[in-house]
Tab-separated table of C-alpha atoms in Angstrom:
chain	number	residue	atom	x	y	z
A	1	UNK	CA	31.758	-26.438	10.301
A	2	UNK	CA	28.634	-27.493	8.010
A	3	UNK	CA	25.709	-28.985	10.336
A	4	UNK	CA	24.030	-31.860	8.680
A	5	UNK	CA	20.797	-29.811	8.309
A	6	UNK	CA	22.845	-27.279	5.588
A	7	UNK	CA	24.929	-29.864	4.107
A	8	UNK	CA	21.138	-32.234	3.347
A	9	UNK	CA	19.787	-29.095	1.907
A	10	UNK	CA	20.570	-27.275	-1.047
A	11	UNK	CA	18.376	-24.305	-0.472
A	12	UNK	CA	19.603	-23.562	2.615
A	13	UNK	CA	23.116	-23.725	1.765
A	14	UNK	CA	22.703	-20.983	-1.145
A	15	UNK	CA	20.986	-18.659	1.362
A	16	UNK	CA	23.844	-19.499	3.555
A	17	UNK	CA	26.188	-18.987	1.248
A	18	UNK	CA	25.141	-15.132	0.912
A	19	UNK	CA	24.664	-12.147	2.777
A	20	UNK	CA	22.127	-12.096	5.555
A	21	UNK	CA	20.001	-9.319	4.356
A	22	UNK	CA	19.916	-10.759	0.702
A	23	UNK	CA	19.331	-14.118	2.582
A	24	UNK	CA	16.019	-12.289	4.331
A	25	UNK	CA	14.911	-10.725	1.089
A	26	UNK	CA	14.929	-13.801	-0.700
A	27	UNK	CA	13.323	-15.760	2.439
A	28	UNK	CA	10.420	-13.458	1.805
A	29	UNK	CA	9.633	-13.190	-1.529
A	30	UNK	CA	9.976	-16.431	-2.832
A	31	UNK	CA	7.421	-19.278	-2.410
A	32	UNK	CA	9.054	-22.110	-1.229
A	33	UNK	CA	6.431	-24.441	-3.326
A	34	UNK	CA	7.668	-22.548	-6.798
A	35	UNK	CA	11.087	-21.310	-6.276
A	36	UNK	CA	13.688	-23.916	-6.029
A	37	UNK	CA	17.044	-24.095	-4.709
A	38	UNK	CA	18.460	-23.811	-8.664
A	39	UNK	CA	15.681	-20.790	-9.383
A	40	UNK	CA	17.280	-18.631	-6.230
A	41	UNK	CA	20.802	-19.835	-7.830
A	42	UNK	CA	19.524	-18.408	-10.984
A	43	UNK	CA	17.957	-15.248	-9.033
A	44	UNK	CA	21.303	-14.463	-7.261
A	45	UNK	CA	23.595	-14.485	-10.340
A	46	UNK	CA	21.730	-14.063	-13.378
A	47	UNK	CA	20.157	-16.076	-15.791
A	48	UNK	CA	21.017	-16.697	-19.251
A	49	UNK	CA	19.593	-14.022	-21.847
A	50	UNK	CA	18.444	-11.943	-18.791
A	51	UNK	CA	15.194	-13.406	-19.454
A	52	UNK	CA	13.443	-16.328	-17.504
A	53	UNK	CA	11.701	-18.948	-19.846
A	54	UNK	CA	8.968	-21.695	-19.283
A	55	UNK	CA	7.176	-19.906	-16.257
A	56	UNK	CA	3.608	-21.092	-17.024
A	57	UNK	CA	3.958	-24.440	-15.342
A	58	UNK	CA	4.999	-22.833	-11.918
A	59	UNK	CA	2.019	-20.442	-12.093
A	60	UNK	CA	-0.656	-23.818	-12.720
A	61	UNK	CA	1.258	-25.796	-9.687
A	62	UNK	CA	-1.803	-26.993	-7.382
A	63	UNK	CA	0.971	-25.948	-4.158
A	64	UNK	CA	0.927	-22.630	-5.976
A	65	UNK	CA	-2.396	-22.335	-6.317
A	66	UNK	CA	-3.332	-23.233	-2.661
A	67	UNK	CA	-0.541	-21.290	-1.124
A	68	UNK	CA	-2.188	-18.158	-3.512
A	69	UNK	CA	-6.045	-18.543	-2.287
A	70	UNK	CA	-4.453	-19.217	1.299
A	71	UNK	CA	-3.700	-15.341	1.160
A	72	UNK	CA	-6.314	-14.119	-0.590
A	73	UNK	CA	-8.302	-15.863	2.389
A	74	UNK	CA	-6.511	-13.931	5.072
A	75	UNK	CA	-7.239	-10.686	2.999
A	76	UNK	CA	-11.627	-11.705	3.085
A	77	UNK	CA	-12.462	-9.273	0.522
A	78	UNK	CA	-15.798	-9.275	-1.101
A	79	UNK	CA	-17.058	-11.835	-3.555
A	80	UNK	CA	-16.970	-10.879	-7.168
A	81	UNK	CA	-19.242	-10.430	-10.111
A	82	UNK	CA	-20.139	-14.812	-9.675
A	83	UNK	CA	-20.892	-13.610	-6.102
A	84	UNK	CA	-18.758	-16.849	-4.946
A	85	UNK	CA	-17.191	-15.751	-1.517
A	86	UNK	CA	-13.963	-17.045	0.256
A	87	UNK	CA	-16.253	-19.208	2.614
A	88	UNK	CA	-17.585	-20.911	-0.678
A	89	UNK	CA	-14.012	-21.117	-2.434
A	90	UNK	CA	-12.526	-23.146	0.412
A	91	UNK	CA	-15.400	-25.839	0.625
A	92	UNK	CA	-14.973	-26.771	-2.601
A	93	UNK	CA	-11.104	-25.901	-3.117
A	94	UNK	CA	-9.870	-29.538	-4.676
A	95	UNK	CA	-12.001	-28.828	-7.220
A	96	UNK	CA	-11.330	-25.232	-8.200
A	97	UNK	CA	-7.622	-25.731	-7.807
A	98	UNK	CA	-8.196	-28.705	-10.272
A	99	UNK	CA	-10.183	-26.741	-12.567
A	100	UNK	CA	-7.662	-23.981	-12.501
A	101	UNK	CA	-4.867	-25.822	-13.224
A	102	UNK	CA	-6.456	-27.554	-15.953
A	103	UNK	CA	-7.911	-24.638	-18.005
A	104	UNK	CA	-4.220	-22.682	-17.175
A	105	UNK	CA	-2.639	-25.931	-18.974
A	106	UNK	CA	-5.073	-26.009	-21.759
A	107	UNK	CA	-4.729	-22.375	-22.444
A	108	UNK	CA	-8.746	-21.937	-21.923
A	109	UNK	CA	-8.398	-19.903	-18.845
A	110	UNK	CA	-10.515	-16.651	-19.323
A	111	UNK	CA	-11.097	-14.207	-16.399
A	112	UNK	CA	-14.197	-12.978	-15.540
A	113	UNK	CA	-15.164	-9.236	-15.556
A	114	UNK	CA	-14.380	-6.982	-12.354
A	115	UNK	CA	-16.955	-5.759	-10.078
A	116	UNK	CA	-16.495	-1.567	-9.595
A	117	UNK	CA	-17.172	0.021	-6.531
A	118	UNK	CA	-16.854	3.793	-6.334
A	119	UNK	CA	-15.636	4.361	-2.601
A	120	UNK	CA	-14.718	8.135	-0.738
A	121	UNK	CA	-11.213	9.414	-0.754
A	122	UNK	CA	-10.878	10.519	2.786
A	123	UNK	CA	-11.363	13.718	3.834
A	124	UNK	CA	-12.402	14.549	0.136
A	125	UNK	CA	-15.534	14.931	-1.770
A	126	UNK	CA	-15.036	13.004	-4.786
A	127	UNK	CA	-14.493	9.033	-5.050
A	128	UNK	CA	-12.469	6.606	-6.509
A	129	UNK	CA	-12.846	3.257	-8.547
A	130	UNK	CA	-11.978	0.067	-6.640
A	131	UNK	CA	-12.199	-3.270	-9.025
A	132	UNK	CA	-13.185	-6.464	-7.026
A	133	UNK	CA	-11.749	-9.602	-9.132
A	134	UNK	CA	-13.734	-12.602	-8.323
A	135	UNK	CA	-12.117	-15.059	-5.766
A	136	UNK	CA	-10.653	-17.765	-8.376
A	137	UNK	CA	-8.904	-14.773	-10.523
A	138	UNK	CA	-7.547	-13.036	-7.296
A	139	UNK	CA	-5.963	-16.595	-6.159
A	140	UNK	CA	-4.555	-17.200	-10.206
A	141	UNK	CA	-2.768	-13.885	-9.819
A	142	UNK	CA	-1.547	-14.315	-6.414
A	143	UNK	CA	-0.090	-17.485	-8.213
A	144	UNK	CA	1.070	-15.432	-10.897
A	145	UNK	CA	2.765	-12.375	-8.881
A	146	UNK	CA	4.524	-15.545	-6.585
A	147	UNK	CA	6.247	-16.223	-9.847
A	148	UNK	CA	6.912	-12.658	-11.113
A	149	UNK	CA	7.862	-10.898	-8.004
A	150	UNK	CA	11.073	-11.834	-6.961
A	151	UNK	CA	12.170	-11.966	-10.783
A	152	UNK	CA	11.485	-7.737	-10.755
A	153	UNK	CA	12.247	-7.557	-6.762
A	154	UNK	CA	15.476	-7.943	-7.727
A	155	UNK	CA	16.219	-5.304	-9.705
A	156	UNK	CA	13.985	-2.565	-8.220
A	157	UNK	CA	15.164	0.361	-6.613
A	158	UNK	CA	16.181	0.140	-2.364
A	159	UNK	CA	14.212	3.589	-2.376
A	160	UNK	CA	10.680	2.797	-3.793
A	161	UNK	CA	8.972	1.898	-0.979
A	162	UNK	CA	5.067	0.862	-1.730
A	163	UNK	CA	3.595	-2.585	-2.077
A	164	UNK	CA	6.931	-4.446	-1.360
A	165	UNK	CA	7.572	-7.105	1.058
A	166	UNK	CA	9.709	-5.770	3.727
A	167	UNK	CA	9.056	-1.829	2.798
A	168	UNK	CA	6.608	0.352	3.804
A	169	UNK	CA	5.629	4.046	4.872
A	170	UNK	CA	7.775	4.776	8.085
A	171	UNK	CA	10.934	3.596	5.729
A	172	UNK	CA	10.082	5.826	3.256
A	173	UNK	CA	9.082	8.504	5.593
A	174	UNK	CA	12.723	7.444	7.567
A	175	UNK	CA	14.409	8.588	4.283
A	176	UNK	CA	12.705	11.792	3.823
A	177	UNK	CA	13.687	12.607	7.401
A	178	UNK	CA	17.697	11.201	6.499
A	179	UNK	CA	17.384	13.650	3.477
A	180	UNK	CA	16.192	16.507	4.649
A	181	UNK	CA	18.239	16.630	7.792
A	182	UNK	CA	21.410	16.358	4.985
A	183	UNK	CA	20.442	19.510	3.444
A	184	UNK	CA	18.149	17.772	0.864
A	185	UNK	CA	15.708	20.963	1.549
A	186	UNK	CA	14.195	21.615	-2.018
A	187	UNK	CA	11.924	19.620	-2.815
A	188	UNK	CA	9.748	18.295	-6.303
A	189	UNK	CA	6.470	17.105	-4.632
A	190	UNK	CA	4.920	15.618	-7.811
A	191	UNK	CA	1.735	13.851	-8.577
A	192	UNK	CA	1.156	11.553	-11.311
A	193	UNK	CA	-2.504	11.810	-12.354
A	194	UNK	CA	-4.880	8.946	-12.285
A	195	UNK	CA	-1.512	6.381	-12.226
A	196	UNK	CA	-2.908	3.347	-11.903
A	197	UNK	CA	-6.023	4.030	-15.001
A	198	UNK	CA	-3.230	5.276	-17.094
A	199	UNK	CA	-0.561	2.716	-17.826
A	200	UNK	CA	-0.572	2.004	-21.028
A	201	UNK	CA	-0.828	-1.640	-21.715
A	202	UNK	CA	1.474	-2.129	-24.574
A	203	UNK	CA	4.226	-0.746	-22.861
A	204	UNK	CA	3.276	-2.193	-19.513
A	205	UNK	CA	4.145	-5.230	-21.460
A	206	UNK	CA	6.982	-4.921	-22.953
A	207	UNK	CA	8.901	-3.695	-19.267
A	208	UNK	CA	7.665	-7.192	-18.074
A	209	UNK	CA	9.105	-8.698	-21.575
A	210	UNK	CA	12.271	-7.443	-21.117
A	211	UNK	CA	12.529	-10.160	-18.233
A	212	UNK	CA	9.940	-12.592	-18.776
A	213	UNK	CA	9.619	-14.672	-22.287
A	214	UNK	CA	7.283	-17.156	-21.471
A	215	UNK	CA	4.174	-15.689	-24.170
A	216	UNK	CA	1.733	-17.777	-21.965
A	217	UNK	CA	2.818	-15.687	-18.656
A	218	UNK	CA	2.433	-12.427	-21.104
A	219	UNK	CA	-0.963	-13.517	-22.527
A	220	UNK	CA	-2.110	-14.331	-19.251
A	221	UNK	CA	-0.969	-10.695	-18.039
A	222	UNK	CA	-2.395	-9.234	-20.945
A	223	UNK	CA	-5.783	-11.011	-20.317
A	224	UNK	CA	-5.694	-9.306	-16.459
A	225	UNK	CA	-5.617	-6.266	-18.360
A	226	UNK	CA	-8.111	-6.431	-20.669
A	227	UNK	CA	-10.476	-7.629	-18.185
A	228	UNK	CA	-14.180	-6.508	-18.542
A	229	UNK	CA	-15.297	-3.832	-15.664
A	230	UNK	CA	-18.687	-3.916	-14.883
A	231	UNK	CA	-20.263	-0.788	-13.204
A	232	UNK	CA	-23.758	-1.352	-12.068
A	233	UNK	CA	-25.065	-2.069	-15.656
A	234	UNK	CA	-22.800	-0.871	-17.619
A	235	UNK	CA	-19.628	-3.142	-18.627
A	236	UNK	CA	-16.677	-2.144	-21.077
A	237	UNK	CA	-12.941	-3.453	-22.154
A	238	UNK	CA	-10.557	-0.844	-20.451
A	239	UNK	CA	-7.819	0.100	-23.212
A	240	UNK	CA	-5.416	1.495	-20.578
A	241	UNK	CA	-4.988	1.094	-17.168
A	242	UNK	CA	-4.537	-2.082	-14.334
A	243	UNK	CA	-7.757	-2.014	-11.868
A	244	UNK	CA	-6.821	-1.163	-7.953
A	245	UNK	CA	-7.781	-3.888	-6.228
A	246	UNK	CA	-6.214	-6.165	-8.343
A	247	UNK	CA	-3.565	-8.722	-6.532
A	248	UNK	CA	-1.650	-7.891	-9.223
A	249	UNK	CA	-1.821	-4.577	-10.662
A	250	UNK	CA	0.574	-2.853	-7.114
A	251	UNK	CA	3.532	-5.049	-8.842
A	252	UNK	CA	2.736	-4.631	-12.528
A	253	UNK	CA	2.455	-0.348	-11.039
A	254	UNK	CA	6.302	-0.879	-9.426
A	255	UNK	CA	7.460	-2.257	-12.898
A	256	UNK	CA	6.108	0.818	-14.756
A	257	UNK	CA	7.775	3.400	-13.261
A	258	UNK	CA	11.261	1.190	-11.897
A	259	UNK	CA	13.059	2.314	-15.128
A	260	UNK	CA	12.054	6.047	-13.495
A	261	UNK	CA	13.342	5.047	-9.743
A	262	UNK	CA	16.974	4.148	-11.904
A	263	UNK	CA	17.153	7.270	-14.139
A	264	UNK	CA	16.759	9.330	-10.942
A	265	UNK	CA	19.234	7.326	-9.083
A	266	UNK	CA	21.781	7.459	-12.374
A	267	UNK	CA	21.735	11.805	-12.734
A	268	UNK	CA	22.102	11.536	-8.799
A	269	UNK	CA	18.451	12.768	-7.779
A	270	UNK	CA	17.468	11.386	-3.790
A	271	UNK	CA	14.480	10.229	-5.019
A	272	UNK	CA	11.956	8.377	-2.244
A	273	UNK	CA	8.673	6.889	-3.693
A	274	UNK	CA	5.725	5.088	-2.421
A	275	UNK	CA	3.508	3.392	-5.099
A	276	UNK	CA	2.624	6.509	-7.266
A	277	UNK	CA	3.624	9.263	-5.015
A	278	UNK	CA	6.888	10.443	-4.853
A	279	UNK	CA	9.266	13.112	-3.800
A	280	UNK	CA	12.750	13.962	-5.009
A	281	UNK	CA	14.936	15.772	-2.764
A	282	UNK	CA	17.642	18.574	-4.240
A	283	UNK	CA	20.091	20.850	-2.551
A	284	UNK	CA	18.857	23.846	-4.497
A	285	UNK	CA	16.714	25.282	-6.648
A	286	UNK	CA	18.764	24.925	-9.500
A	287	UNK	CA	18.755	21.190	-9.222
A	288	UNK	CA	15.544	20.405	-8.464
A	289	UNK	CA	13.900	22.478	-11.912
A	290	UNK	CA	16.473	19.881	-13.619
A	291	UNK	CA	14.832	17.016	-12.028
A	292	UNK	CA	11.115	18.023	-12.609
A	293	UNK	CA	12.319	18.661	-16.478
A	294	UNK	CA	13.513	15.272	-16.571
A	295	UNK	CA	11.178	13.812	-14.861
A	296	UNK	CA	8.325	15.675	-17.329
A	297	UNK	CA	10.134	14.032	-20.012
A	298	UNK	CA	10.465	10.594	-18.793
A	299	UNK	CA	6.567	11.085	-17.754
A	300	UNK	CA	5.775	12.030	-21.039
A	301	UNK	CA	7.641	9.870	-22.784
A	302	UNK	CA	6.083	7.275	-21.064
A	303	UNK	CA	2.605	8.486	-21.500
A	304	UNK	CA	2.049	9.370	-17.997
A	305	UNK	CA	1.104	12.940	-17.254
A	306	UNK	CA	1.968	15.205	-14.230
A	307	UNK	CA	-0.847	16.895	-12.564
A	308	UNK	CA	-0.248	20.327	-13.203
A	309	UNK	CA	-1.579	21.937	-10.208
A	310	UNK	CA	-0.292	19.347	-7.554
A	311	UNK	CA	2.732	19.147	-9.009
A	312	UNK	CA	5.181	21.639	-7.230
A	313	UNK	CA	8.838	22.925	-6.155
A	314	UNK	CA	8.894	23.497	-2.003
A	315	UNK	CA	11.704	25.010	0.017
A	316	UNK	CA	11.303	22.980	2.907
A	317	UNK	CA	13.235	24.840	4.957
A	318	UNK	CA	11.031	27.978	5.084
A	319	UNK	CA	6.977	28.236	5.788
A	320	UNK	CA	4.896	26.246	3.996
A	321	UNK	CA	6.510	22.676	3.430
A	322	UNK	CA	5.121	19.413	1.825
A	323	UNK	CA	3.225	16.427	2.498
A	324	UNK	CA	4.051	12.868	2.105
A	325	UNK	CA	2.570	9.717	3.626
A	326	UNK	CA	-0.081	11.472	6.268
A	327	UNK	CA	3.044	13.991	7.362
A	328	UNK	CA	3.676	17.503	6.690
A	329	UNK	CA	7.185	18.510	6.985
A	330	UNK	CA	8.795	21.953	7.346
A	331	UNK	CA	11.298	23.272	9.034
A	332	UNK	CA	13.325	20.413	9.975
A	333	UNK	CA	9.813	18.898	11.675
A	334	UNK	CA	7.463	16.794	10.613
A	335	UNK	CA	3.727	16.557	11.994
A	336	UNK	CA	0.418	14.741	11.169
A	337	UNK	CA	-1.207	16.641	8.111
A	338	UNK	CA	-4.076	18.582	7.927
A	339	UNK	CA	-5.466	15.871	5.667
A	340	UNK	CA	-4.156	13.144	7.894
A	341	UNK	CA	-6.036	14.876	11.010
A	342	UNK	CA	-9.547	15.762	8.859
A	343	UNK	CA	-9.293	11.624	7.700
A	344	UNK	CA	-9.709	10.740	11.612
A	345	UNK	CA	-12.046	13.152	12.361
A	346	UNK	CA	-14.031	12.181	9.120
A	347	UNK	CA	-13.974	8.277	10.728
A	348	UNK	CA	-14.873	9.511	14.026
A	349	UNK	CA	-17.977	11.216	13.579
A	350	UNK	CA	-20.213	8.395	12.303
A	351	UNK	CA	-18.610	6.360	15.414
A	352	UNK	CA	-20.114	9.142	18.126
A	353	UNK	CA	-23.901	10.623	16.822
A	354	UNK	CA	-25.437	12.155	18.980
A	355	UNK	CA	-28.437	10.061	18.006
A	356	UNK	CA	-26.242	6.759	18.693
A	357	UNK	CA	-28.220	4.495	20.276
A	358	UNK	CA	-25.453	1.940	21.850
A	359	UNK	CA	-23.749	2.351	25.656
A	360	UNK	CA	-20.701	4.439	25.880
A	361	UNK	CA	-18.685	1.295	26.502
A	362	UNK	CA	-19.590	-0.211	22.912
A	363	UNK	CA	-18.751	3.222	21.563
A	364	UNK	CA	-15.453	3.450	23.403
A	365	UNK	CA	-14.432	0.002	22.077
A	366	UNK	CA	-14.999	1.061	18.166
A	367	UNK	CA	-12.870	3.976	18.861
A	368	UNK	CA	-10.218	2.805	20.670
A	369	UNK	CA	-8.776	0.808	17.207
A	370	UNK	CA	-9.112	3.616	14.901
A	371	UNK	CA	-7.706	5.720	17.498
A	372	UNK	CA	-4.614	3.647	18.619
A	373	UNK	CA	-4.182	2.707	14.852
A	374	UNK	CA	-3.940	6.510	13.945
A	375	UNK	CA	-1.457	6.867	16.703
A	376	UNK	CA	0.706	4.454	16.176
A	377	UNK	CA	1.260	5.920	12.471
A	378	UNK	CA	1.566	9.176	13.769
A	379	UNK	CA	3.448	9.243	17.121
A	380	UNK	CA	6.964	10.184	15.753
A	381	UNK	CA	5.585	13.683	14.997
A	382	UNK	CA	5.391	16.379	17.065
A	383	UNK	CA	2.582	15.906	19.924
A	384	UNK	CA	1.012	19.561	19.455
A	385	UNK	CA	-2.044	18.210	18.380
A	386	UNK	CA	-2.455	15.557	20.492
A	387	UNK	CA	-4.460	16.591	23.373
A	388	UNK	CA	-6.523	18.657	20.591
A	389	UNK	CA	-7.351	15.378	19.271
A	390	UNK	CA	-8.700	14.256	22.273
A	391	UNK	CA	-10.198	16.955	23.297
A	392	UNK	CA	-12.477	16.923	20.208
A	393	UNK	CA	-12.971	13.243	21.246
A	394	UNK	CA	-14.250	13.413	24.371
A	395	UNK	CA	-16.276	16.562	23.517
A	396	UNK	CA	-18.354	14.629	20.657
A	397	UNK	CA	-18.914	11.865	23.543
A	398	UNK	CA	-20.148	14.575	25.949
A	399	UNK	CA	-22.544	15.891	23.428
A	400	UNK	CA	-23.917	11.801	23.209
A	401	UNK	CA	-24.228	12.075	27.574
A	402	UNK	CA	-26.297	15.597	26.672
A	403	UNK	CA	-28.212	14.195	24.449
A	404	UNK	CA	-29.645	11.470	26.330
A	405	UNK	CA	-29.708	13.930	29.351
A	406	UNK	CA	-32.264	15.609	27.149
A	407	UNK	CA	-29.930	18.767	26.703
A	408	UNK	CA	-29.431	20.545	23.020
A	409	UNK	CA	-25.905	21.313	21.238
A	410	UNK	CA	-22.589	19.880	22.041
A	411	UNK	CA	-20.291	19.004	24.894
A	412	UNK	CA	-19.004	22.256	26.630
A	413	UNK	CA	-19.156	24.306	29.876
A	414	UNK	CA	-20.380	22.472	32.598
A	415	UNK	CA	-20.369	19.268	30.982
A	416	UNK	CA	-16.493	19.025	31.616
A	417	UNK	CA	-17.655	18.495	35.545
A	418	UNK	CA	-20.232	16.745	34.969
A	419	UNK	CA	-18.325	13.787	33.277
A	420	UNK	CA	-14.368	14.726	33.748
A	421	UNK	CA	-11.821	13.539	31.681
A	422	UNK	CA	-11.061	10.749	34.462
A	423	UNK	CA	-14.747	9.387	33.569
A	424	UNK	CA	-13.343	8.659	30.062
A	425	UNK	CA	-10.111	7.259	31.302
A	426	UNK	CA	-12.317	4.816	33.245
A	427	UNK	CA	-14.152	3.668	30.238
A	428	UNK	CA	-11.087	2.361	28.649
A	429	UNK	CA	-11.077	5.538	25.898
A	430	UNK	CA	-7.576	5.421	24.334
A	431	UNK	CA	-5.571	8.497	24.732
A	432	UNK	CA	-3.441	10.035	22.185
A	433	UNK	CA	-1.392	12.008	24.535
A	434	UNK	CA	-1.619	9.750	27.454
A	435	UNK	CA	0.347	6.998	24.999
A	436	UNK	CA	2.775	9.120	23.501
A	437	UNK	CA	3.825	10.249	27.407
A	438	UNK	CA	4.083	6.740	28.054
A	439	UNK	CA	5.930	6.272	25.405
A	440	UNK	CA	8.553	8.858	25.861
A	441	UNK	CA	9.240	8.006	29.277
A	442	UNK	CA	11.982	5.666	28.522
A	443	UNK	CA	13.670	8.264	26.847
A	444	UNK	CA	13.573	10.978	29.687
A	445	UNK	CA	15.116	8.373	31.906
């Protein structure tokens, strides 16, 4: 029987009147302020055309708007190139939501250049360009994308994996595992080079056309796109390309390559992918030089290019294997990778200087998040490596004790008496190994 609360409310009667995951999906990507009980209607079944029209208003809706800056207040990036923070935003947010809405309905709305900061890849020499948006265009695009995303949600593929509510790594790297374990053993490891600064814009464009026909949502899109970048002193119009760190750009990156998620799933490739990595998963060798020919085409096609060198056919099933997401797999096992393990030594170090001046327990307490967030990641590989791991931990905390002991080099010899492993336990110092014993008692019993 109908309760009163389904029967008084429309929405809840169309999510009740579908499946329960569908029902979830929906839950979670649409924003209750701007999707209505008739826009999920016209989500489920299909709209007229295949194209939704007159979008623009729900992007300039004050509830929109609020909802929007709401997140990008949880997030507390930096401030932008107008230096306004989220502190500042919020104090004066009636009138910025006011002023937004009102240049968005006027069709005056400009955006203001992004702010580039060059920051380290982990565990590798060379950096890479992060764009800071200023606070009011990071909140009009969260607007925006609450409007867009559940219109390309939809139709994207149940095996791309990055920047989507209710996916992330361990699903991906769940599939991988499901794959391989099926005899899915060769494998294209391929690597698009410099994704995200490479999308062309035109035909960025018209993928989001071929759903959206609103030409104010598209201008507005276009305008993200062609936002200055400003690099120290120099500033220029980028002519390809959506800037990481953008609210938007991880769900204008999913449209680009969705039509390549389909084609794969249409010539029956097990493709997994995760933003702009991705694997694809053959039986044989045969079929897996069909799939990096196709997907060469496709790349080129859609002027995307493959990096030569990192692009690469792997027989999983003998020495060597690939990595994906932090893990190296071979051999029907999977294990942090030696890029994953240099990355948490590379955070470690600055954390435990010799020269660091603070007590052991303030030490221990910075580590203990970077090393239980590591682990948690991590803990479905094999443990090999970790009582290495904290081995090297402790060791670069001995060498702190030496040094303020007035003793030379690193932690070794009779330092392992002179402060036990038990002395660390007693600190609170999170163990790797420890955990995962813990956590595999369960399982014994």
């Amino acid at each position: 029987m109908t309760n009163r609360r389904t029967k008084d409310n429309p929405r809840q009667q169309f999510l009740d009147g579908i499946d329960s995951p569908e029902r979830r999906r929906l839950r979670s990507l649409a924003e209750p302020c701007v999707w209505t009980e008739c826009m999920l209607e016209a989500l489920h079944n299909g709209v007229k055309g295949g194209k939704w029209h007159s979008l623009i208003d729900k992007v300039w809706k004050p509830e929109n708007l609020r909802a929007s800056f709401r997140r990008v207040q949880l997030n507390d990036g930096a401030a932008g190139v107008d230096r306004v923070t989220c502190e500042m935003f919020a104090a004066r947010l009636d009138i910025h939501v006011d002023w937004l809405e009102r240049t968005l309905r006027e069709e005056r709305y400009v955006p203001q250049a992004v702010q580039r900061k060059w920051i380290p890849k982990p565990g590798r020499p060379e950096k890479r360009p992060l764009g800071i948006p200023t606070i009011r265009d990071r909140t009009v695009q969260g607007a925006l994308r609450n409007v867009l995303e559940p219109i390309f949600e939809h139709d994207f593929s149940p095996h791309s994996y990055g920047f989507r509510p209710g996916y992330g790594c361990k699903d991906a790297l769940r599939r991988v595992t499901e794959l391989l374990a099926a005899g899915y053993v060769w494998v294209l490891d391929a690597d698009l080079k410099s994704y995200f600064d490479t999308i062309p814009h035109d035909r960025l464009l018209a993928r989001i056309a071929e759903k959206v026909s609103d030409s104010r949502v598209l201008s507005l899109i276009a305008a993200y796109l062609r936002q200055p970048i400003l690099d120290e002193l120099n500033e220029w119009t980028p002519d390809e390309g959506t800037p990481q760190g953008a609210v938007l750009s991880p769900l204008l990156a999913n449209i680009y390559l969705n039509p390549l998620d389909h084609l794969m799933a249409e010539t029956g490739f097990e493709m997994v992918r995760y933003a702009d990595d991705f694997i694809i998963l053959c039986r044989n060798r045969a079929e897996v030089e069909k799939a990096l020919a196709l997907v060469r085409q496709w790349t080129e096609a859609a002027g995307l290019t493959l990096h030569p060198s990192k692009t690469r056919l792997v027989d999983a099933s003998q020495r060597g294997g690939f990595d994906f997401l932090g893990y190296h797999f071979e051999r029907g096992k999977h294990w942090p990778s030696k890029k994953a393990r240099k990355q948490l030594r590379d955070r470690i170090r600055p954390l435990t200087k010799r020269t660091n001046g603070t007590s052991l327990g303030c030490i221990v307490a910075k580590l203990n998040p970077v090393l239980r967030g590591w682990y948690e990641y991590f803990k479905h590989g094999r443990p090999y490596d970790l009582p290495t791991i904290d081995s090297w931990v402790r060791m670069r905390l001995r060498s702190i004790l030496r040094k303020r002991h007035k003793r030379k080099g690193r932690g070794r010899g009779l330092d392992h008496q002179r402060w036990q492993n038990a002395f660390f336990s007693d600190l609170g110092l999170f163990s790797l190994a420890t955990a995962h014993a813990k956590d595999c008692q369960p399982a014994r019993r």
